[in-house]
Coordinates of C-alpha atoms in Angstrom, one line a residue:
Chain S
X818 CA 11.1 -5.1 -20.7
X819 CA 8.0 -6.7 -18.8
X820 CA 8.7 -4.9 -16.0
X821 CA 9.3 -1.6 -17.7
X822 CA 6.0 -2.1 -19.3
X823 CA 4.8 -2.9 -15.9
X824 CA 5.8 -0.1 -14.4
X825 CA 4.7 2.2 -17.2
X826 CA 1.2 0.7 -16.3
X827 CA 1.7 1.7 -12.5
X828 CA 2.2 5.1 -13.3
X829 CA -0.7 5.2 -15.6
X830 CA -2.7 4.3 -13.2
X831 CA -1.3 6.8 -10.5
X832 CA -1.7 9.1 -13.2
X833 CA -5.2 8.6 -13.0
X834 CA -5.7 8.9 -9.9
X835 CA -4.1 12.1 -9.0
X836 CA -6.1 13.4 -12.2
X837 CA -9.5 12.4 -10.3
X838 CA -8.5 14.2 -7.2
X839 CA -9.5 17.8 -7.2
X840 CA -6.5 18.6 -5.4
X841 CA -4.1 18.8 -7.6
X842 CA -6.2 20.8 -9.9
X843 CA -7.1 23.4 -7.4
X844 CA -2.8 23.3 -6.8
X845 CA -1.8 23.6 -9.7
X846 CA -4.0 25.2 -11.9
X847 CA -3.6 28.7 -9.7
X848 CA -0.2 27.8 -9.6
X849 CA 0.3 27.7 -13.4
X850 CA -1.6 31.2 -14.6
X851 CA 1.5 32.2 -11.5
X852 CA 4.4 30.8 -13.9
X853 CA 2.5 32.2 -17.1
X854 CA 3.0 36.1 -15.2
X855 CA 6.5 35.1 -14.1
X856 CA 7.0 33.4 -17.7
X857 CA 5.8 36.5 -19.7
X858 CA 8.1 39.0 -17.1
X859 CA 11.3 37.3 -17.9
X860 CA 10.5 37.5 -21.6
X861 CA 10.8 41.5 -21.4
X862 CA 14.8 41.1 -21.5
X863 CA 15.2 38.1 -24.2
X864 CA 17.9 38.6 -26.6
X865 CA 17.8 35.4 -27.8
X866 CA 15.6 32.4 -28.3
X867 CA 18.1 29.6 -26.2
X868 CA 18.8 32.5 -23.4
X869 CA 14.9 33.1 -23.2
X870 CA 14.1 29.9 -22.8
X871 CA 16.5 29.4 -20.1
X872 CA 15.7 32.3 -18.1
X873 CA 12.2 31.5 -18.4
X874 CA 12.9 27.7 -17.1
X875 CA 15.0 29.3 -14.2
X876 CA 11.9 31.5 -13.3
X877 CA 9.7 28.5 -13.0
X878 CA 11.9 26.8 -11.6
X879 CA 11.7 28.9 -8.4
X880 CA 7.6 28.5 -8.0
X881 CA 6.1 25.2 -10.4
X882 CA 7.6 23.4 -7.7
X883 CA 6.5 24.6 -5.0
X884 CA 2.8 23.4 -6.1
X885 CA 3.9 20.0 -7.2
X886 CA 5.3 19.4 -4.0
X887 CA 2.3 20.8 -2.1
X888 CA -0.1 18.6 -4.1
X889 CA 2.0 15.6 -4.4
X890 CA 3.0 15.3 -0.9
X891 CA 0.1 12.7 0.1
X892 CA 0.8 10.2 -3.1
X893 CA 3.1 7.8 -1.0
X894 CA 1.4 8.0 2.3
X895 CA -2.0 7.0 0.1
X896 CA -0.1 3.7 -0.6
X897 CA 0.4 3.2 3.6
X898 CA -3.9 3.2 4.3
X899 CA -4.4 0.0 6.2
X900 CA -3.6 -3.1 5.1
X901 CA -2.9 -1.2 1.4
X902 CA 0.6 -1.2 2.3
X903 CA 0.6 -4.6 3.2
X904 CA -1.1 -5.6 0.0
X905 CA 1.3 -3.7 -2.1
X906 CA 4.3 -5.4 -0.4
X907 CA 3.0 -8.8 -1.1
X908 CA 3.4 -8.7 -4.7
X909 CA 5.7 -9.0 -7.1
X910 CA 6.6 -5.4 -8.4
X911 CA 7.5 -3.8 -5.3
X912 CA 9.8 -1.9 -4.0
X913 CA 11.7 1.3 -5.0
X914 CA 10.5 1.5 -8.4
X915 CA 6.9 1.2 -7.9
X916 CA 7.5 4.1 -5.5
X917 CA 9.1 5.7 -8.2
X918 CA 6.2 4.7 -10.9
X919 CA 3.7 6.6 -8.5
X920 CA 5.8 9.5 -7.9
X921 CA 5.8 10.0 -11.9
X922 CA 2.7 9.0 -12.3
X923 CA 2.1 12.0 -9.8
X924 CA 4.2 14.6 -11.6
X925 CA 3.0 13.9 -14.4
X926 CA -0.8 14.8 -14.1
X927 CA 0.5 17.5 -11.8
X928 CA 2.7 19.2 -14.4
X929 CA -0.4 19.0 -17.4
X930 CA -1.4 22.4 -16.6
X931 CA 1.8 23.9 -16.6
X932 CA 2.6 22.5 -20.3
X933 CA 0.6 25.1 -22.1
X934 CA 2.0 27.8 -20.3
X935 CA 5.2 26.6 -20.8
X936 CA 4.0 26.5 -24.7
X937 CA 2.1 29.8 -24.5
X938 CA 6.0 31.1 -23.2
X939 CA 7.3 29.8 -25.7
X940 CA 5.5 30.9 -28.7
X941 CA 5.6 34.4 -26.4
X942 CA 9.2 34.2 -27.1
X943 CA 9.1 32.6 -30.5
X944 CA 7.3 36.6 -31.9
X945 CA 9.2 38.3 -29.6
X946 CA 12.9 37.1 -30.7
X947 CA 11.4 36.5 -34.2
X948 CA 13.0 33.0 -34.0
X949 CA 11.0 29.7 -34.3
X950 CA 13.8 27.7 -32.5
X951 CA 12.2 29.6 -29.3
X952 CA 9.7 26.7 -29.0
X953 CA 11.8 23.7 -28.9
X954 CA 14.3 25.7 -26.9
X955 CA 11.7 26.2 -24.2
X956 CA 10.7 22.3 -24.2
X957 CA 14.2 21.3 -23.9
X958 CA 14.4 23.6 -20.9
X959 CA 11.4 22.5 -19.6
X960 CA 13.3 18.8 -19.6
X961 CA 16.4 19.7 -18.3
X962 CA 15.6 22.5 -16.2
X963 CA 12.2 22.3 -14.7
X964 CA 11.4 18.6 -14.8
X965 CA 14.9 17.8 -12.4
X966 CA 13.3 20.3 -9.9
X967 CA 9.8 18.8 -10.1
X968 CA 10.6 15.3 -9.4
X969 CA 13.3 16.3 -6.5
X970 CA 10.4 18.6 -4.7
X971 CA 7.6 15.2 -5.4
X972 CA 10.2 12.9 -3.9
X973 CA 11.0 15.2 -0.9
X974 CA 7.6 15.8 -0.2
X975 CA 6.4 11.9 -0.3
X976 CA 9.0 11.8 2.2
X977 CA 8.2 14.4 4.3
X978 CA 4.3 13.0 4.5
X979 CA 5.3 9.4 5.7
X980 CA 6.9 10.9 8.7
X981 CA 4.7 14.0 9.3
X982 CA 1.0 14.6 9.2
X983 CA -0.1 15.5 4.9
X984 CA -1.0 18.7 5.9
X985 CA 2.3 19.3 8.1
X986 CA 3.9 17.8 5.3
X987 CA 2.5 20.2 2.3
X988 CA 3.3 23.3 4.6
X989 CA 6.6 22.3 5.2
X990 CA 7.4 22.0 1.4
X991 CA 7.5 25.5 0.9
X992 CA 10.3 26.4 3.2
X993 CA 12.0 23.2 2.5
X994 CA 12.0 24.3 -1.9
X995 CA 13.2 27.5 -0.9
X996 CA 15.9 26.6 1.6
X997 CA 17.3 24.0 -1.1
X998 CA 17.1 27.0 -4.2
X999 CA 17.3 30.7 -2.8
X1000 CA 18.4 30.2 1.0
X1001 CA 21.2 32.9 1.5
X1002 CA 23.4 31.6 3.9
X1003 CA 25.4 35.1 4.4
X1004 CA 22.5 36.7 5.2
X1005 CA 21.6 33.7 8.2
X1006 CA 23.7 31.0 7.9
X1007 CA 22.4 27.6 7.8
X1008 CA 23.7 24.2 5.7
X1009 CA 22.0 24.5 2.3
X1010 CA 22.7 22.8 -1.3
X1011 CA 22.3 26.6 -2.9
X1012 CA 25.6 27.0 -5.1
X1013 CA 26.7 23.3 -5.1
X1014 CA 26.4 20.7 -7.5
X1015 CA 22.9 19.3 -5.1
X1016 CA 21.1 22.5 -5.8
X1017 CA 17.6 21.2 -7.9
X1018 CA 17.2 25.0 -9.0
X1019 CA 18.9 24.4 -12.7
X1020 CA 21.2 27.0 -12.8
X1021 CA 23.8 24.6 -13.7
X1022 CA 22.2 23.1 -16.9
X1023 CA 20.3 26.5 -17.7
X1024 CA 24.0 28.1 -17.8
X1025 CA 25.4 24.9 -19.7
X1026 CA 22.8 24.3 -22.1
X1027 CA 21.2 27.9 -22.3
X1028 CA 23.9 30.8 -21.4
X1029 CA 22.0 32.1 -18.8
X1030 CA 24.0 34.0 -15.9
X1031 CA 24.0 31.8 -12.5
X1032 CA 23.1 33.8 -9.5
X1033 CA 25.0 31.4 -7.1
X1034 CA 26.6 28.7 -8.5
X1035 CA 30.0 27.9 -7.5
X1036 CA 29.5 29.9 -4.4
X1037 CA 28.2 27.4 -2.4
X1038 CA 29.4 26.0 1.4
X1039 CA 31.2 23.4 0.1
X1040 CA 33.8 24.8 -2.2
X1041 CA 35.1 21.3 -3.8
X1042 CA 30.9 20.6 -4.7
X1043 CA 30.7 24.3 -5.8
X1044 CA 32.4 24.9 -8.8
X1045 CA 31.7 27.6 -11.4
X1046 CA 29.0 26.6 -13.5
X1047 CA 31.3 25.5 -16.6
X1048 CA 29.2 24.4 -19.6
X1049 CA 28.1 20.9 -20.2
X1050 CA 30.7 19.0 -17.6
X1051 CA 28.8 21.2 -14.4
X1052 CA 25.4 21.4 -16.2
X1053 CA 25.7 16.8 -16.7
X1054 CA 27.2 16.8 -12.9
X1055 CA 24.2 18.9 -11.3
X1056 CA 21.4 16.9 -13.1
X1057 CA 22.7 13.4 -12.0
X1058 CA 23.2 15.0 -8.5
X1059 CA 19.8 16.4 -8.5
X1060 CA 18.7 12.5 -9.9
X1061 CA 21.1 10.6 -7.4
X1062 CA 19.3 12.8 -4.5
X1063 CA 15.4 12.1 -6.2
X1064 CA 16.8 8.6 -6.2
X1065 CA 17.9 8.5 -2.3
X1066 CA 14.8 10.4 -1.8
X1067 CA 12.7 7.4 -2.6
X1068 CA 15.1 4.8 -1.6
X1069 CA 14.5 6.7 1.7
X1070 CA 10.7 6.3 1.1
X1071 CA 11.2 3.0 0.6
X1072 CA 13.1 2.2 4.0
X1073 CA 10.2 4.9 6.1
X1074 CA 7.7 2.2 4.4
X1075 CA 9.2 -0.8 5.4
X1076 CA 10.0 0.4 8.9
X1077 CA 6.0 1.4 9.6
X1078 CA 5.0 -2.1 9.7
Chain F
X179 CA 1.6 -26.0 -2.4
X180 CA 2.7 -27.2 1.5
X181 CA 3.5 -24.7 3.8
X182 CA 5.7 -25.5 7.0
X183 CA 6.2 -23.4 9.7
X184 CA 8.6 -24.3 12.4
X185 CA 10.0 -22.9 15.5
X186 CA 8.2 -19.1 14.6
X187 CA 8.4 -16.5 16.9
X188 CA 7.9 -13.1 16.2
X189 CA 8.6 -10.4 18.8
X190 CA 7.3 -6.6 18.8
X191 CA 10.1 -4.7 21.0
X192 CA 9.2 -6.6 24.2
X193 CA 6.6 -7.8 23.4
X194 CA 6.1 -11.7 22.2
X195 CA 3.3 -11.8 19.6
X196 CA 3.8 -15.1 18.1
X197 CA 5.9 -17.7 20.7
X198 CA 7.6 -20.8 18.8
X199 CA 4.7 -21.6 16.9
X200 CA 4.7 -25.1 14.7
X201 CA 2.3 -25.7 11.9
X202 CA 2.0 -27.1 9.0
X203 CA -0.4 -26.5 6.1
X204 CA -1.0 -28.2 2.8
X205 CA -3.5 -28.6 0.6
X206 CA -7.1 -27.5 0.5
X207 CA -8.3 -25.3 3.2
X208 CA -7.4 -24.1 7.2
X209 CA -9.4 -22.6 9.3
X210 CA -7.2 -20.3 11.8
X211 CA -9.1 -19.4 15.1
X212 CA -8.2 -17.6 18.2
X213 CA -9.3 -14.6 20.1
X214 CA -8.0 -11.4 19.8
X215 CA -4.3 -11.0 20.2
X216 CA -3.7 -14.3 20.2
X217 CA -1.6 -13.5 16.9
X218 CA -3.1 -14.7 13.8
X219 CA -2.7 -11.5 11.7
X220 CA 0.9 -11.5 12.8
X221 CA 1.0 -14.8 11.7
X222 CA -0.7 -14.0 7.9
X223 CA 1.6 -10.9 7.3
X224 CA 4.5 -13.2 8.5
X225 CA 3.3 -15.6 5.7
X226 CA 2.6 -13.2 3.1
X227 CA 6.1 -12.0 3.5
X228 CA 4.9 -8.5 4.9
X229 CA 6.5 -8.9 8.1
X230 CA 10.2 -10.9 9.2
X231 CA 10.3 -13.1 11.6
X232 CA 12.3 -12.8 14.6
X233 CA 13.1 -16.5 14.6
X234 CA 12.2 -19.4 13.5
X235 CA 11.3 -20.5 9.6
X236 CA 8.5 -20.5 7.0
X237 CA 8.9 -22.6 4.4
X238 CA 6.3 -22.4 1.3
X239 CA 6.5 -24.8 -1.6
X240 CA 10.2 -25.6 -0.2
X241 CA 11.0 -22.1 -0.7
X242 CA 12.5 -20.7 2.7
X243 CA 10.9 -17.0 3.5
X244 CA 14.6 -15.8 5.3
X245 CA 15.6 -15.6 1.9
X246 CA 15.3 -13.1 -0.8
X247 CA 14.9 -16.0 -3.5
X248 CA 12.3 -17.7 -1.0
X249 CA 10.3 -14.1 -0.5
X250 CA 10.0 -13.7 -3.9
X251 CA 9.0 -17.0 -5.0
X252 CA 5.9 -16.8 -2.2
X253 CA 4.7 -13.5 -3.7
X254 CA 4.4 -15.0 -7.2
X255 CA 2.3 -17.3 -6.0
X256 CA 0.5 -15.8 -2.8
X257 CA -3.0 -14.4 -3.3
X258 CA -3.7 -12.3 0.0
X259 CA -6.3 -10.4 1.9
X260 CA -5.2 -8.1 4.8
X261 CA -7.8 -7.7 7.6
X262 CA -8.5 -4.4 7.0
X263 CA -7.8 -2.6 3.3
X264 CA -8.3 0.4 2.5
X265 CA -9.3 0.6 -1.3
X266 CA -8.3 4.0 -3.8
X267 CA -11.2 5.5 -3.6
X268 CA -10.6 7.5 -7.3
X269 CA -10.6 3.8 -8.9
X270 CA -13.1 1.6 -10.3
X271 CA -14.0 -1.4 -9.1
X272 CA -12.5 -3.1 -12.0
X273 CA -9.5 -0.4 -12.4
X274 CA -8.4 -1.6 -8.8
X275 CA -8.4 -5.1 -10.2
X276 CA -6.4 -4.6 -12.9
X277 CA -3.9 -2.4 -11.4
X278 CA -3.4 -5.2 -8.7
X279 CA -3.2 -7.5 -11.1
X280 CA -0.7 -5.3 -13.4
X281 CA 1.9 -5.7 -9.8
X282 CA 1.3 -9.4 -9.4
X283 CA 2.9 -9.8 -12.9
X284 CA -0.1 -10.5 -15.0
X285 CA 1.4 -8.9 -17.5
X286 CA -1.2 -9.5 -20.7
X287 CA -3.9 -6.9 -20.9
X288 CA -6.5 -9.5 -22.6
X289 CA -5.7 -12.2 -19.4
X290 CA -6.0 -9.6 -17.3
X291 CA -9.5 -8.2 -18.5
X292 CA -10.6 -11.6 -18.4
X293 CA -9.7 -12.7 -15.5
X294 CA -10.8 -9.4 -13.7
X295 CA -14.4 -9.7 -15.1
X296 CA -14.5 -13.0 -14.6
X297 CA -13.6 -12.3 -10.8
X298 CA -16.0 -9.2 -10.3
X299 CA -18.9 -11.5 -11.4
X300 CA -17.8 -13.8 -8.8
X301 CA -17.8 -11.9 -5.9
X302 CA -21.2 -10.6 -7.8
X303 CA -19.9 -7.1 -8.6
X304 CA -20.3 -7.2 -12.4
X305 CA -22.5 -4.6 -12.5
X306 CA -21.1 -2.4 -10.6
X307 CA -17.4 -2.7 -11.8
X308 CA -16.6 1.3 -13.0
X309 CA -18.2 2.8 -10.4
X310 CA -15.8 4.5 -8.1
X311 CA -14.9 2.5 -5.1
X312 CA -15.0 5.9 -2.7
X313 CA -18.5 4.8 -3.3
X314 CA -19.1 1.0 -1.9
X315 CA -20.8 -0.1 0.8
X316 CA -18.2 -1.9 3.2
X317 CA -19.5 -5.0 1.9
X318 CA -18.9 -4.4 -1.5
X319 CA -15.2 -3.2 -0.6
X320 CA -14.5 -6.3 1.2
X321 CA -15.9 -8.7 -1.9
X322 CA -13.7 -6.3 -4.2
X323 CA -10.5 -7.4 -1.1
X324 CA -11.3 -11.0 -1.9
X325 CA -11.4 -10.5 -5.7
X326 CA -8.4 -9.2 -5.6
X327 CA -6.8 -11.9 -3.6
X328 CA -8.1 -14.5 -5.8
X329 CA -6.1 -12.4 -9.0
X330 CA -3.4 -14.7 -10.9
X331 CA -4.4 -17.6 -10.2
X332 CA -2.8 -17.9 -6.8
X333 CA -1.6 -21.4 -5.9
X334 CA -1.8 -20.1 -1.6
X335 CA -4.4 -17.9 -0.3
X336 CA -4.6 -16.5 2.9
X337 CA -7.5 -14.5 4.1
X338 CA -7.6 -12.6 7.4
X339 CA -11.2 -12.2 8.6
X340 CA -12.7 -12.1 5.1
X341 CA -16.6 -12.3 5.7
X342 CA -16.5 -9.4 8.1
X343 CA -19.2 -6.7 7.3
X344 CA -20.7 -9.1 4.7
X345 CA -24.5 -10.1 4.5
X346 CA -25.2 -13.7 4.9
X347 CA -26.4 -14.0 1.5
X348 CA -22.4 -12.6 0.3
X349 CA -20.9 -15.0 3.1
X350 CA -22.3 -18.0 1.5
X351 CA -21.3 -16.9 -2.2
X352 CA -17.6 -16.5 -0.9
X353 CA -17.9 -20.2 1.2
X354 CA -18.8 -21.3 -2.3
X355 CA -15.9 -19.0 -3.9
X356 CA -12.9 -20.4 -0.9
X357 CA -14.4 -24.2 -1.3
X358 CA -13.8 -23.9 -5.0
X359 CA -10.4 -23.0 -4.0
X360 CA -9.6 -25.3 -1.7
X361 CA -9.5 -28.0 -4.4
X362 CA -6.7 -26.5 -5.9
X363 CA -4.4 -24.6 -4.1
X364 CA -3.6 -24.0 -0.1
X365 CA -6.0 -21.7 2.0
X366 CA -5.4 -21.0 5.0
X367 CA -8.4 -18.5 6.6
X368 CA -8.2 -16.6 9.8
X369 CA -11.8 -15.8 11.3
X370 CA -13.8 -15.1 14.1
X371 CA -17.1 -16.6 12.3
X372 CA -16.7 -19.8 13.5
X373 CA -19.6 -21.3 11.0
X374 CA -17.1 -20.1 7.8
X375 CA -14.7 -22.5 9.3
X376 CA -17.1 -25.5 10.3
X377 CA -18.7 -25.1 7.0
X378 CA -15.8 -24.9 4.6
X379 CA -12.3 -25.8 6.4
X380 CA -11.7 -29.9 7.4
X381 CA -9.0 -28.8 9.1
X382 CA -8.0 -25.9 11.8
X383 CA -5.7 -24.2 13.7
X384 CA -6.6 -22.5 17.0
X385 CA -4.0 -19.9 18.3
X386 CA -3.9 -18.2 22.1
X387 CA -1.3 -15.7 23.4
X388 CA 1.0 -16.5 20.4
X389 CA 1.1 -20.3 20.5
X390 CA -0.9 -23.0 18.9
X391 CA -3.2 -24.8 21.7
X392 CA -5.1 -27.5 18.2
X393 CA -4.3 -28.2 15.3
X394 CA -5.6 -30.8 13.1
X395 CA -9.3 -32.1 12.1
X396 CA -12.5 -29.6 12.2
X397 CA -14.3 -32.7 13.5
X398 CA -11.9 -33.1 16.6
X399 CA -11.9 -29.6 17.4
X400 CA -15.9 -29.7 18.0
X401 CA -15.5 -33.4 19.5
X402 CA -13.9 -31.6 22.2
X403 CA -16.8 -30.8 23.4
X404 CA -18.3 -33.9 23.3
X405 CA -20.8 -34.7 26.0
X406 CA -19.5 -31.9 27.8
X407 CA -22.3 -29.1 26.0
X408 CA -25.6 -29.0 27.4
X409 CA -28.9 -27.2 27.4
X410 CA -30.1 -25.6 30.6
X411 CA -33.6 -23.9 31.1
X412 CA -33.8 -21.7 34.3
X413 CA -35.5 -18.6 35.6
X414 CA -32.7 -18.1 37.8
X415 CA -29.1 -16.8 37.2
X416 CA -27.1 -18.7 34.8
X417 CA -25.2 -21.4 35.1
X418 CA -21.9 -21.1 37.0
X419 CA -19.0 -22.9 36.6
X420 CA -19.7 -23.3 32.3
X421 CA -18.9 -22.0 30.0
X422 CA -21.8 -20.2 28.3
X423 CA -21.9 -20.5 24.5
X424 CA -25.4 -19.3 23.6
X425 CA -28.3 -17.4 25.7
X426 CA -31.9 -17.0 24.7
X427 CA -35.1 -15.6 26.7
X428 CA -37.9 -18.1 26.4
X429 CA -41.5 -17.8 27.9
X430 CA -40.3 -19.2 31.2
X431 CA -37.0 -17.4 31.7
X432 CA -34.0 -18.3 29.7
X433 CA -32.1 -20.8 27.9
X434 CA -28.7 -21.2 28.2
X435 CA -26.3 -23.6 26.1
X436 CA -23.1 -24.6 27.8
X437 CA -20.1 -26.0 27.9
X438 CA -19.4 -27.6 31.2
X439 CA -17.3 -30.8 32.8
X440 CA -20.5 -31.6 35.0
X441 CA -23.8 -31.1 34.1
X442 CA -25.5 -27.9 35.6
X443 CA -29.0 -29.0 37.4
X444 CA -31.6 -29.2 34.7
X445 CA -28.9 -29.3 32.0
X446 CA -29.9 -31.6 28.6
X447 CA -27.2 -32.9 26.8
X448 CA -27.0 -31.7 23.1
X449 CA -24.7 -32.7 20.2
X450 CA -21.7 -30.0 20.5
X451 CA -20.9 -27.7 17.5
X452 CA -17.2 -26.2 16.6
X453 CA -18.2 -23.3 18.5
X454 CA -18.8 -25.6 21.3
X455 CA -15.5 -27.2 21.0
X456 CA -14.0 -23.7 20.8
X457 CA -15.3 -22.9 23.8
X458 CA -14.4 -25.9 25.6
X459 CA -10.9 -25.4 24.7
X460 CA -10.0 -21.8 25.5
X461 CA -12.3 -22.8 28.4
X462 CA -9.6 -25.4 29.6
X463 CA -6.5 -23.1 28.7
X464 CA -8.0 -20.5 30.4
X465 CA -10.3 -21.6 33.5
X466 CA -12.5 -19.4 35.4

């Protein structure tokens, strides 16, 4: 419990941090009045409060990320400044879940701005439908939809900045968010999670949990990790997927850390 | 809290850094001297458990560092400075501190506050504990590095180069600070500033090319250069064959202090200084 507590603490603090630094306030804030105009086009077609809110979720899922990874993608490489690293490594709570403290510390400041748009959506959705249910709807597809995606894209991009230059690294995001959600590889062909069990878009748990119609799930490369998206058995298996790969992802940062010094 | 080292080597691809070094320290504090890239940060890192080594073993408090038990039984206790650390700039002085102390496992917010303040007035940055470190003076960042080093009541401390960048009036406060320590717990402190070790460490370890050339008292360290340091006064070129350890102009030309076997022509004999006996040592590992 101590070292959840500690933990807690570390991400506070990261928290802070990343709320200090303009950058992720001239990232996302742009980024969020985006989601609000993607937001407000999928509600045009809602025919129910739980299918709004997952097609809204899906439509933010395709561009929130993209900002959270471009702002994000210096948090771990901060922690590498000289002799930082080796000051970090020399204490007691170390490791992967630190990494993973500042990563949600991160996120968390990161994904402020986008929390009243996701409200704004759903109240949106809440007069349109006539249905107050619309607004815990959206939140639980904020969780289970968006969230997932967020902290797959901040892992990823920490990543990609302790082996490429920040700025290499925030550029490369973008291609590297829409190569894992939207890549179509009949159009050019190229290895890609899109329709299998790895893909961080949510269609899996916005079909399961939401009745939205996938776009590509279950046609993925990989037919035994692509199956149809099936209710709550797909929706469960695509969310610890997307977690197991956030998880290797900073086990991964971990190992890139440890092999710099 | 005794730390043994024994047999340590520590490679770099090719590239020996640290070549079956032996040393023990235990109580009270070291002085660890050397020229550049003779391997003393290697040898910190190595200690604070930041670095494996290739060979050999480090043994803290009986607590082996191979092991995963041992590692983690030296970071509870370890209190350590790197040579150069970069602070987050978006943090307060006394934020930093506390965050630090939150990973070394002081877990109660009141001891934590307390011991933070009580640290920042130390290093004489109480008033100047919420501003943001993006802000200090390099001075001011390195006294906020010791502060932090000195967080949890560490039972070793190791400090790599800790007075660099500080004013003299700072480098005495943190003699004061380390001598305070000294009484009760291991510190072992890596300089270039050889007055931080004559002033503050009884005992010393001088490292060249990866291997330990002294170890043991201050006092026989600078008795090495016992009537062998002299004072020359010439108008001419300076000494050869000595090693020169100071040089100032005078009226009538310059005066040189050396380290020599045989007196230079003109030379006065003067009582020798660690510095002297540094000198005189590298001087016989590496004639010229």
């Amino acid at each position: 419990m101590k070292g959840v507590a500690a933990l807690l603490a570390v991400a506070c603090y990261e928290a802070r941090m990343a709320a200090r630094g303009r950058g992720v306030w001239i990232g996302m804030v742009p980024m969020a009045a985006l989601a609000l105009l993607v937001g407000m086009g999928r509600l045009d077609g809602a025919e129910s409060a739980r299918l709004n809110a997952g097609a809204v979720a899906e439509a933010l899922t395709l561009v929130v990320p993209v900002g959270v990874g471009v702002v994000l993608a210096d948090r771990l490489r901060r922690g590498t400044a000289a002799g930082l690293g080796d000051l970090l490594d020399s204490v007691p709570l170390r490791g992967a879940a630190r990494i993973g403290a500042v990563l949600a510390g991160g996120l968390a400041v990161a994904l402020l701005p986008v929390l009243p748009v996701t409200a704004v959506l759903g109240a949106a959705a809440a007069v349109r439908t006539g249905d107050a249910a619309a607004l815990p709807w959206t939140a639980l597809a904020f969780l289970v939809v968006l969230l997932p995606a967020c902290a797959w894209i901040t892992a990823l991009a920490g990543v990609l900045a302790l082996v490429l230059p920040a700025p290499l690294a925030r550029a490369f995001v973008v291609p590297a968010w829409f190569w894992a959600v939207a890549w179509n590889p009949r159009l050019l062909w190229a290895p890609t999670p899109v329709g299998t069990l790895l893909v961080p878009s949510g269609e899996y748990p916005a079909q399961a949990w939401f009745g939205t119609t996938p776009s590509w799930a279950g046609n993925g490369q990989v037919g035994w990790l692509s199956p149809a998206a099936d209710g709550t058995v797909t929706g469960l298996a695509n969310l610890a997927c997307v977690l197991l790969s956030t998880a290797l992802l900073i086990g991964g940062a971990r190992l890139i850390m440890m092999g710099k010094r | 809290m005794d730390v043994a080292i024994t047999g340590l080597t520590k490679t770099f691809g090719r590239r020996t850094v640290l070549d079956a070094v032996d040393l023990e320290f235990g109580a009270g504090m070291t002085g660890l001297l050397g020229p550049n890239g003779a391997g003393k940060t290697t040898l910190m890192r190595l200690l604070a458990g930041v670095l494996r080594p290739s060979s050999g073993a480090l043994v803290v408090g009986g607590h082996d560092l191979r092991t995963r038990a041992g590692r983690a039984f030296t970071r509870r206790v370890l209190g350590y400075l790197p040579q150069h650390l970069d602070l987050y700039p978006d943090l307060s002085a006394r934020e930093f501190l506390d965050y630090i102390a939150l990973l070394k496992g002081v877990d109660d917010a009141r001891t934590r506050r307390a011991d933070v303040a009580r640290l920042l007035d130390r290093v004489g940055l109480a008033d100047s504990a919420d501003l943001r470190l993006g802000g200090f003076s390099g001075g001011m960042r390195r006294r906020v590095g010791i502060a932090q080093a000195l967080l949890g009541d560490p039972r070793l401390v190791i400090v790599d180069e800790p007075t660099a960048g500080l004013d003299p009036e700072e480098r005495m406060r943190f003699r004061s600070l380390l001598a305070g320590l000294g009484e009760r717990c291991t510190v072992v402190l890596s300089t270039h500033v050889l007055d931080d070790v004559a002033q503050t460490c009884p005992r010393v370890a001088v490292l060249a090319a990866g291997r330990v050339v002294y170890t043991g008292a201050t006092s026989g360290l600078t008795a090495y250069a016992q009537d062998r340091t002299y004072l020359v006064d010439t108008d001419g070129p300076q000494p050869t064959g000595a090693a020169v350890t100071n040089a100032a102009a005078t009226p009538e030309g310059m005066r040189y202090r050396v380290v020599a076997d045989e007196p230079p022509p003109g030379a006065v004999p003067v009582a020798a200084t660690l510095e002297d006996g540094y000198a005189a040592l590298m001087r016989d590992i590496h004639p010229t």
